[in-house]
Short mmCIF file of N, CA and C in Angstrom, two decimals:
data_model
loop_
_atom_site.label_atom_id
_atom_site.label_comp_id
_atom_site.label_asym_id
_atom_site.label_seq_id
_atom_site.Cartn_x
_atom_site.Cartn_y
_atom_site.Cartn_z
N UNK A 1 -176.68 59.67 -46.52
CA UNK A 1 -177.61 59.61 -45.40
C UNK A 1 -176.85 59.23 -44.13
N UNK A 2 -176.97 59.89 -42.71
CA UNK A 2 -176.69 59.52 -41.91
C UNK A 2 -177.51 59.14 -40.30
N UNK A 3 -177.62 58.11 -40.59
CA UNK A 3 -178.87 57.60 -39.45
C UNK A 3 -178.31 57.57 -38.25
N UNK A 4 -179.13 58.08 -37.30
CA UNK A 4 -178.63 57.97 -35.56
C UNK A 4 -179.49 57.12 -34.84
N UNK A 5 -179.18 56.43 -34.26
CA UNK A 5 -180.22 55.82 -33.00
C UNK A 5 -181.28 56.36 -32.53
N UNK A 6 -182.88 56.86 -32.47
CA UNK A 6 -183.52 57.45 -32.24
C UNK A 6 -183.74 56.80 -30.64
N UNK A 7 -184.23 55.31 -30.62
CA UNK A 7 -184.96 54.65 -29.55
C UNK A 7 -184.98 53.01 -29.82
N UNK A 8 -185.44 52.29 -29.11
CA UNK A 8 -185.54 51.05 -29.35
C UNK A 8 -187.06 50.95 -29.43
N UNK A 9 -187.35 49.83 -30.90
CA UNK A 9 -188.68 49.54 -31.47
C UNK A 9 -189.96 49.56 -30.29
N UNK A 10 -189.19 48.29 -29.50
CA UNK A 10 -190.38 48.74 -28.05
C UNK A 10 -190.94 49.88 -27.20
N UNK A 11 -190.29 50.77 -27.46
CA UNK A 11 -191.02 52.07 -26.94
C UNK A 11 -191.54 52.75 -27.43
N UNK A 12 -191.96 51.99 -28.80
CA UNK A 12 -193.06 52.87 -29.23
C UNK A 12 -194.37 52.16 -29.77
N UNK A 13 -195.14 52.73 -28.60
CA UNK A 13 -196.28 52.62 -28.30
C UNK A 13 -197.49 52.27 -29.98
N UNK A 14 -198.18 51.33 -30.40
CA UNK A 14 -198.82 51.83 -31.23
C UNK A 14 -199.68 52.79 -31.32
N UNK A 15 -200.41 53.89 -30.23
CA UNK A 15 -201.42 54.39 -29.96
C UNK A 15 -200.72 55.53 -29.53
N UNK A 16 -199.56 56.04 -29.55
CA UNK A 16 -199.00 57.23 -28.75
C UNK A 16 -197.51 57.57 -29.61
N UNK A 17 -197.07 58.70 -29.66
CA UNK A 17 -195.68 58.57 -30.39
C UNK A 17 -195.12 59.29 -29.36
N UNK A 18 -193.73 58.66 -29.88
CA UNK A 18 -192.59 59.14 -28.81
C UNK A 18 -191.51 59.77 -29.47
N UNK A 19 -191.18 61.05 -28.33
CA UNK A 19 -190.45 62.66 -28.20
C UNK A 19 -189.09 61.85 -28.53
N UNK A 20 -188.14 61.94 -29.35
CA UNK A 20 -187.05 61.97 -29.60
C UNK A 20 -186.27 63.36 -29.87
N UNK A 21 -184.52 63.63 -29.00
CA UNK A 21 -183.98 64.54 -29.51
C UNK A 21 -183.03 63.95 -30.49
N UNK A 22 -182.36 64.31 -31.66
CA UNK A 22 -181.00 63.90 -32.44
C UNK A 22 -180.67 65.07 -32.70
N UNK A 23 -179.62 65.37 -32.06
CA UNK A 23 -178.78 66.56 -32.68
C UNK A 23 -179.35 67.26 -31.82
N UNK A 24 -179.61 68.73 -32.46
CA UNK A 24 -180.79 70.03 -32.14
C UNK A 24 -182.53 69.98 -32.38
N UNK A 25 -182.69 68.68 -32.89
CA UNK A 25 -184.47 68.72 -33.78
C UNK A 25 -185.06 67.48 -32.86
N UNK A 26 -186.13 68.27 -32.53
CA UNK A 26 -186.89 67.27 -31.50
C UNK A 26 -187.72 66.50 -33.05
N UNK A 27 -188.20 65.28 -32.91
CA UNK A 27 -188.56 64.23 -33.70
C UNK A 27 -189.72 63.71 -32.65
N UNK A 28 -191.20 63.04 -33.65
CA UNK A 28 -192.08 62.01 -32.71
C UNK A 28 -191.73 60.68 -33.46
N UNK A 29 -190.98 59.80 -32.97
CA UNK A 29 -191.42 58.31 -33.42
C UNK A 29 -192.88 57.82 -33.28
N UNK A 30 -193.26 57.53 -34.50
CA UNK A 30 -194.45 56.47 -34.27
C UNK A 30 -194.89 55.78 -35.24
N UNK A 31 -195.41 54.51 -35.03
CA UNK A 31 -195.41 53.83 -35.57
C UNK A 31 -197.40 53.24 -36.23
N UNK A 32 -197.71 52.60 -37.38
CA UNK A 32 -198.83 52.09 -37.41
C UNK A 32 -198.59 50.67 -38.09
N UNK A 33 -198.99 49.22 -37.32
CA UNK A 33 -198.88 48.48 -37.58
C UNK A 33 -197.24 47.69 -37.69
N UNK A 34 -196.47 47.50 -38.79
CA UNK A 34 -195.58 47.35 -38.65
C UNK A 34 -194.72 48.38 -39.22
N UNK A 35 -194.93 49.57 -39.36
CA UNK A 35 -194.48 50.38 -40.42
C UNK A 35 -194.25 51.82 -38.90
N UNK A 36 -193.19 52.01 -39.02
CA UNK A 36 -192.77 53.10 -38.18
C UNK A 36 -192.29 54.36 -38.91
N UNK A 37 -192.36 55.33 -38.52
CA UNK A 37 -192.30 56.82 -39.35
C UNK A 37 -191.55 57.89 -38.05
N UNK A 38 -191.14 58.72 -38.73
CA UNK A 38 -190.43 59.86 -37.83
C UNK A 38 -190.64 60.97 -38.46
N UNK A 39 -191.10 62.04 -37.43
CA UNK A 39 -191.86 63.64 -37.80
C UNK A 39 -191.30 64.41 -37.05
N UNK A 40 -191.08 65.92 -37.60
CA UNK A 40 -190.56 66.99 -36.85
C UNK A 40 -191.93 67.10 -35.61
N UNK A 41 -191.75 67.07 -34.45
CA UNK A 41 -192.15 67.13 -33.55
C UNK A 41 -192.89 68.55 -32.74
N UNK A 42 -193.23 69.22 -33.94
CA UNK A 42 -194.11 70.72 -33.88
C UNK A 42 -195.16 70.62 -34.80
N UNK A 43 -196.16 70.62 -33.93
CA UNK A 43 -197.37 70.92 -34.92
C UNK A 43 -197.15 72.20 -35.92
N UNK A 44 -197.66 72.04 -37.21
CA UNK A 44 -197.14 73.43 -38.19
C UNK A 44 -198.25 74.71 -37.77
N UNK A 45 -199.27 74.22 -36.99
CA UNK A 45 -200.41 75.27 -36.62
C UNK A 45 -200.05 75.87 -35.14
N UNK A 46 -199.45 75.30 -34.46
CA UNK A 46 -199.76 76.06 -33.30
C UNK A 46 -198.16 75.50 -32.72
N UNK A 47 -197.47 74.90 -32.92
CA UNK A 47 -195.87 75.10 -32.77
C UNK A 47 -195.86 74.05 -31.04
N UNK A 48 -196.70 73.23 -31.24
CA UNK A 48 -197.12 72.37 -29.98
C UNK A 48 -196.45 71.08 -30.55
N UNK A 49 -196.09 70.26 -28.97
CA UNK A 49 -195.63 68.70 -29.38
C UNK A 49 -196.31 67.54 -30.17
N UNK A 50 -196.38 66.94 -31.11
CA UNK A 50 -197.45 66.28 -31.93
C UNK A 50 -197.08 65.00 -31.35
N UNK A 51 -196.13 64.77 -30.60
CA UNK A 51 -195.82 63.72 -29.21
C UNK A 51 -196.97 63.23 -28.38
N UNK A 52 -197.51 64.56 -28.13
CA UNK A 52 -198.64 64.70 -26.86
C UNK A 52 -200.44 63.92 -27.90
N UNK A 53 -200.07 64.00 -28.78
CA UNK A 53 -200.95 63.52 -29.33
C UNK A 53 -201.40 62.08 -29.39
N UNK A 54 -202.27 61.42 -29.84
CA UNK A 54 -202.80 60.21 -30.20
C UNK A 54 -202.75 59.40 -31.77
N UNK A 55 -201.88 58.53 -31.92
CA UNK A 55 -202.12 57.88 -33.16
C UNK A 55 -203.17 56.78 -33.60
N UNK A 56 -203.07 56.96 -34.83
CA UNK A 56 -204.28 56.11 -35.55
C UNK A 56 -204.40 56.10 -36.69
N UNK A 57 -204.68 55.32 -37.43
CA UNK A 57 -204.75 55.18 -38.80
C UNK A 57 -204.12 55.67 -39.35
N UNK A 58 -202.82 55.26 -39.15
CA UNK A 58 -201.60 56.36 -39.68
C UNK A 58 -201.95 57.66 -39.73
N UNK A 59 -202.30 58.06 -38.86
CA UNK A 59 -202.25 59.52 -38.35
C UNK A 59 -201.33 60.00 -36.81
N UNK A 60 -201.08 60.90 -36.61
CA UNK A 60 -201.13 61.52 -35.31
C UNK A 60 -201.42 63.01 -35.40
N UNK A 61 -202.29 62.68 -34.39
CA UNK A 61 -203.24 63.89 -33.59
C UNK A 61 -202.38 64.83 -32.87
N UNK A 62 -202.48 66.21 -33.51
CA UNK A 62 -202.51 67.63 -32.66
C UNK A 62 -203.37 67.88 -31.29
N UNK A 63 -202.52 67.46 -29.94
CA UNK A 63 -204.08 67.80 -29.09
C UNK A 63 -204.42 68.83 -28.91
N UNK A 64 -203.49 70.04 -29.48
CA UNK A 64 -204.26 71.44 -28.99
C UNK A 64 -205.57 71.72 -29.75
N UNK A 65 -205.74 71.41 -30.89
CA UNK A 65 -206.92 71.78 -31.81
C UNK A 65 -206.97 70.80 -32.78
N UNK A 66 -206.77 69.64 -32.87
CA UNK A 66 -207.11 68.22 -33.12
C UNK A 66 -206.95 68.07 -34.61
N UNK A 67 -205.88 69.02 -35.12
CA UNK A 67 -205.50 68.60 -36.44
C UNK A 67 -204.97 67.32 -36.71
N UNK A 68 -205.39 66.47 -37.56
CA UNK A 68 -203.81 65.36 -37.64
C UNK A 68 -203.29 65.38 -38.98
N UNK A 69 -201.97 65.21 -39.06
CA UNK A 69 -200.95 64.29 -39.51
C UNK A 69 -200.63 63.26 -40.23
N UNK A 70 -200.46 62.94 -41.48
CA UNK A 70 -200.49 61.70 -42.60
C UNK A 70 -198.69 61.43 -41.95
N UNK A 71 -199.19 60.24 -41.41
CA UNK A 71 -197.58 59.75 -40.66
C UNK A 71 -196.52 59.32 -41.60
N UNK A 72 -197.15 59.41 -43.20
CA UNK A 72 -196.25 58.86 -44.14
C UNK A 72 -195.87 60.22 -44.97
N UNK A 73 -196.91 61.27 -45.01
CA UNK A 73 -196.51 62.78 -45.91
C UNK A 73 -195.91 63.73 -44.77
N UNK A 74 -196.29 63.72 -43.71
CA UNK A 74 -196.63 64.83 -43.14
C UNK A 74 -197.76 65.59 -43.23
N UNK A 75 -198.50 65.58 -44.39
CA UNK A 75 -199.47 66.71 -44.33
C UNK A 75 -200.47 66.48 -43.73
N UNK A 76 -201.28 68.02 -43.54
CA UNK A 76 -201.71 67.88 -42.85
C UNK A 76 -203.41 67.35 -43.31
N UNK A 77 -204.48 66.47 -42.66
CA UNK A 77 -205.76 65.52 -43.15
C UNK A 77 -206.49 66.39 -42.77
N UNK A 78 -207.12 67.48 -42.14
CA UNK A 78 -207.78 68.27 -41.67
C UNK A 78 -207.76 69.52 -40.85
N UNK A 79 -208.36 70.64 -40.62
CA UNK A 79 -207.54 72.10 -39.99
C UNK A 79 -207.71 71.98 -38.86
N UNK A 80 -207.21 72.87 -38.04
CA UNK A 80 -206.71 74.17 -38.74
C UNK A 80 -205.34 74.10 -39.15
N UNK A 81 -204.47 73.12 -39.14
CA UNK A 81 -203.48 72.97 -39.99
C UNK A 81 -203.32 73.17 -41.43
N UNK A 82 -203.01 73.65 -42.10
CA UNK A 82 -202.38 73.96 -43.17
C UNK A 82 -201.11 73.21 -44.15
N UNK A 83 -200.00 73.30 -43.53
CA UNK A 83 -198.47 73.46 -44.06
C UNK A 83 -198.02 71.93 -43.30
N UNK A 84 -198.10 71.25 -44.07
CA UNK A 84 -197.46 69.72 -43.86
C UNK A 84 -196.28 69.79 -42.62
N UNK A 85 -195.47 69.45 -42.05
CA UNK A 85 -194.45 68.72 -40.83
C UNK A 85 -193.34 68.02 -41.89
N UNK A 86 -191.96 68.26 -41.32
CA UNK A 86 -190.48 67.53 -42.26
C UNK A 86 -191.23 65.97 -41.30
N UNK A 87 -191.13 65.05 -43.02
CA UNK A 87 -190.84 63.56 -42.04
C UNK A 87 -189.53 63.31 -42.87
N UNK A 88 -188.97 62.39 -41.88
CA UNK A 88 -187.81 61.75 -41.81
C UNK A 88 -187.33 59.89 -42.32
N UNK A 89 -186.24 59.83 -43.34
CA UNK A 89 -186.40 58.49 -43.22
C UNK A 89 -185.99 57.44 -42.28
N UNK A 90 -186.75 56.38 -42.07
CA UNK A 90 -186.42 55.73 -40.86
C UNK A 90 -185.86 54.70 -41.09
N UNK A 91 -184.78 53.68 -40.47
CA UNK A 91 -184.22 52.81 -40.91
C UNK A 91 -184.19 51.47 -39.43
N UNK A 92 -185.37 49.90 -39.54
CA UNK A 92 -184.79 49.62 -38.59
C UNK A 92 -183.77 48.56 -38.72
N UNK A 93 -183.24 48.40 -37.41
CA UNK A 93 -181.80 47.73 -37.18
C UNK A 93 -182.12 46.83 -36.08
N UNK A 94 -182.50 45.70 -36.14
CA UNK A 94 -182.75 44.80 -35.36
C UNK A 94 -184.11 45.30 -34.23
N UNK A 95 -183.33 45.57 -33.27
CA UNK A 95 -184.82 46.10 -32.45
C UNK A 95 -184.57 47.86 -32.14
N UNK A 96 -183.96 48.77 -33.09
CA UNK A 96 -183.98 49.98 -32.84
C UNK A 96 -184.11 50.54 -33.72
N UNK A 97 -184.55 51.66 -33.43
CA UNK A 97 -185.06 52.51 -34.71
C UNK A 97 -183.86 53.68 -34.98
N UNK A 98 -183.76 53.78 -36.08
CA UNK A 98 -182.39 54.51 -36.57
C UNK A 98 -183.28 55.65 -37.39
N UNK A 99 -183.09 57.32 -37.63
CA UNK A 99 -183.65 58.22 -38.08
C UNK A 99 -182.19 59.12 -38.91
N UNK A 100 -182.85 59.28 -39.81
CA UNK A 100 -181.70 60.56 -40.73
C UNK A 100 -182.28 61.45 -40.39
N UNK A 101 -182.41 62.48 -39.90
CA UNK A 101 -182.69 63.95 -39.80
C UNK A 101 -181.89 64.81 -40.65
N UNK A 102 -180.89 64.54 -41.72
CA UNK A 102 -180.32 65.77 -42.26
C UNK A 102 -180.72 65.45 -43.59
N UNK A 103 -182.18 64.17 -43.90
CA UNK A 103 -182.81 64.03 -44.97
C UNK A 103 -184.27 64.08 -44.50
N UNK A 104 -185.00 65.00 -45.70
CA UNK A 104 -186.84 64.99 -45.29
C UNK A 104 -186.99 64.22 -46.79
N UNK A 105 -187.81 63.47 -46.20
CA UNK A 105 -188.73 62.73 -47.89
C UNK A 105 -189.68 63.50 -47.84
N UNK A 106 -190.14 64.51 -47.52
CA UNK A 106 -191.04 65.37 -48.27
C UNK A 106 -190.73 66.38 -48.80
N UNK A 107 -189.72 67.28 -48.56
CA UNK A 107 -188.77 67.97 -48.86
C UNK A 107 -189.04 69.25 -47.62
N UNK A 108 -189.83 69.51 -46.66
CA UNK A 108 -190.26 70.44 -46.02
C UNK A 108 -188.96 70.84 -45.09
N UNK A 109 -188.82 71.70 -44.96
CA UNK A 109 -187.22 71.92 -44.21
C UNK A 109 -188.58 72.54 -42.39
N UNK A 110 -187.34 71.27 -41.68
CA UNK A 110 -187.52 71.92 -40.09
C UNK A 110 -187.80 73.30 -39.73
N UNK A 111 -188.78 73.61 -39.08
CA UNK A 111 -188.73 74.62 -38.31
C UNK A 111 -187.77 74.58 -37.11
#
């Protein structure tokens, strides 16, 4: 596994996730409660930022057509989504959040 620096813990919002690049693969950090998660950053329905969205109950929200997101599977809790999102494992390190992107715990390979 090789973890990169995504962001530091404080910028991410509990109610909003945040656009990370590593490498070539845009990523949303976000977090519920004390438990932070990292997602390929394309909705699987409509190829939109899942950034722009709203979190909650370990979810985050698609705002184009309000699918969301199981922030711990990827898959997807309701349509018009379909086809689950790669999540990523996250590792933190004092006050920053560290992401592997060249590992999915769900096994879904990046778009």
């Amino acid at each position: 596994m090789t973890y990169e620096r995504a962001c530091a813990l404080d910028e991410v919002t509990p109610d909003q996730g945040l656009a990370v690049t590593i490498g070539d693969l845009e990523i949303v950090v976000a977090r519920d409660g004390d438990e932070v998660f990292a997602l390929q950053n394309e909705c699987s329905h409509a190829a939109v930022a899942l950034s722009e969205g709203e979190v909650a109950d370990c979810q985050i929200e698609c705002w184009l057509h309000g699918s969301m997101f199981d922030l711990r599977t990827g898959k997807p809790t309701n349509l018009p989504a379909t086809e689950p999102v790669a999540t990523f494992p996250v590792d933190l390190r004092g006050t920053d959040v560290y992401v592997d992107t060249e590992t999915t715990l769900n096994g879904v390979t990046p778009a």
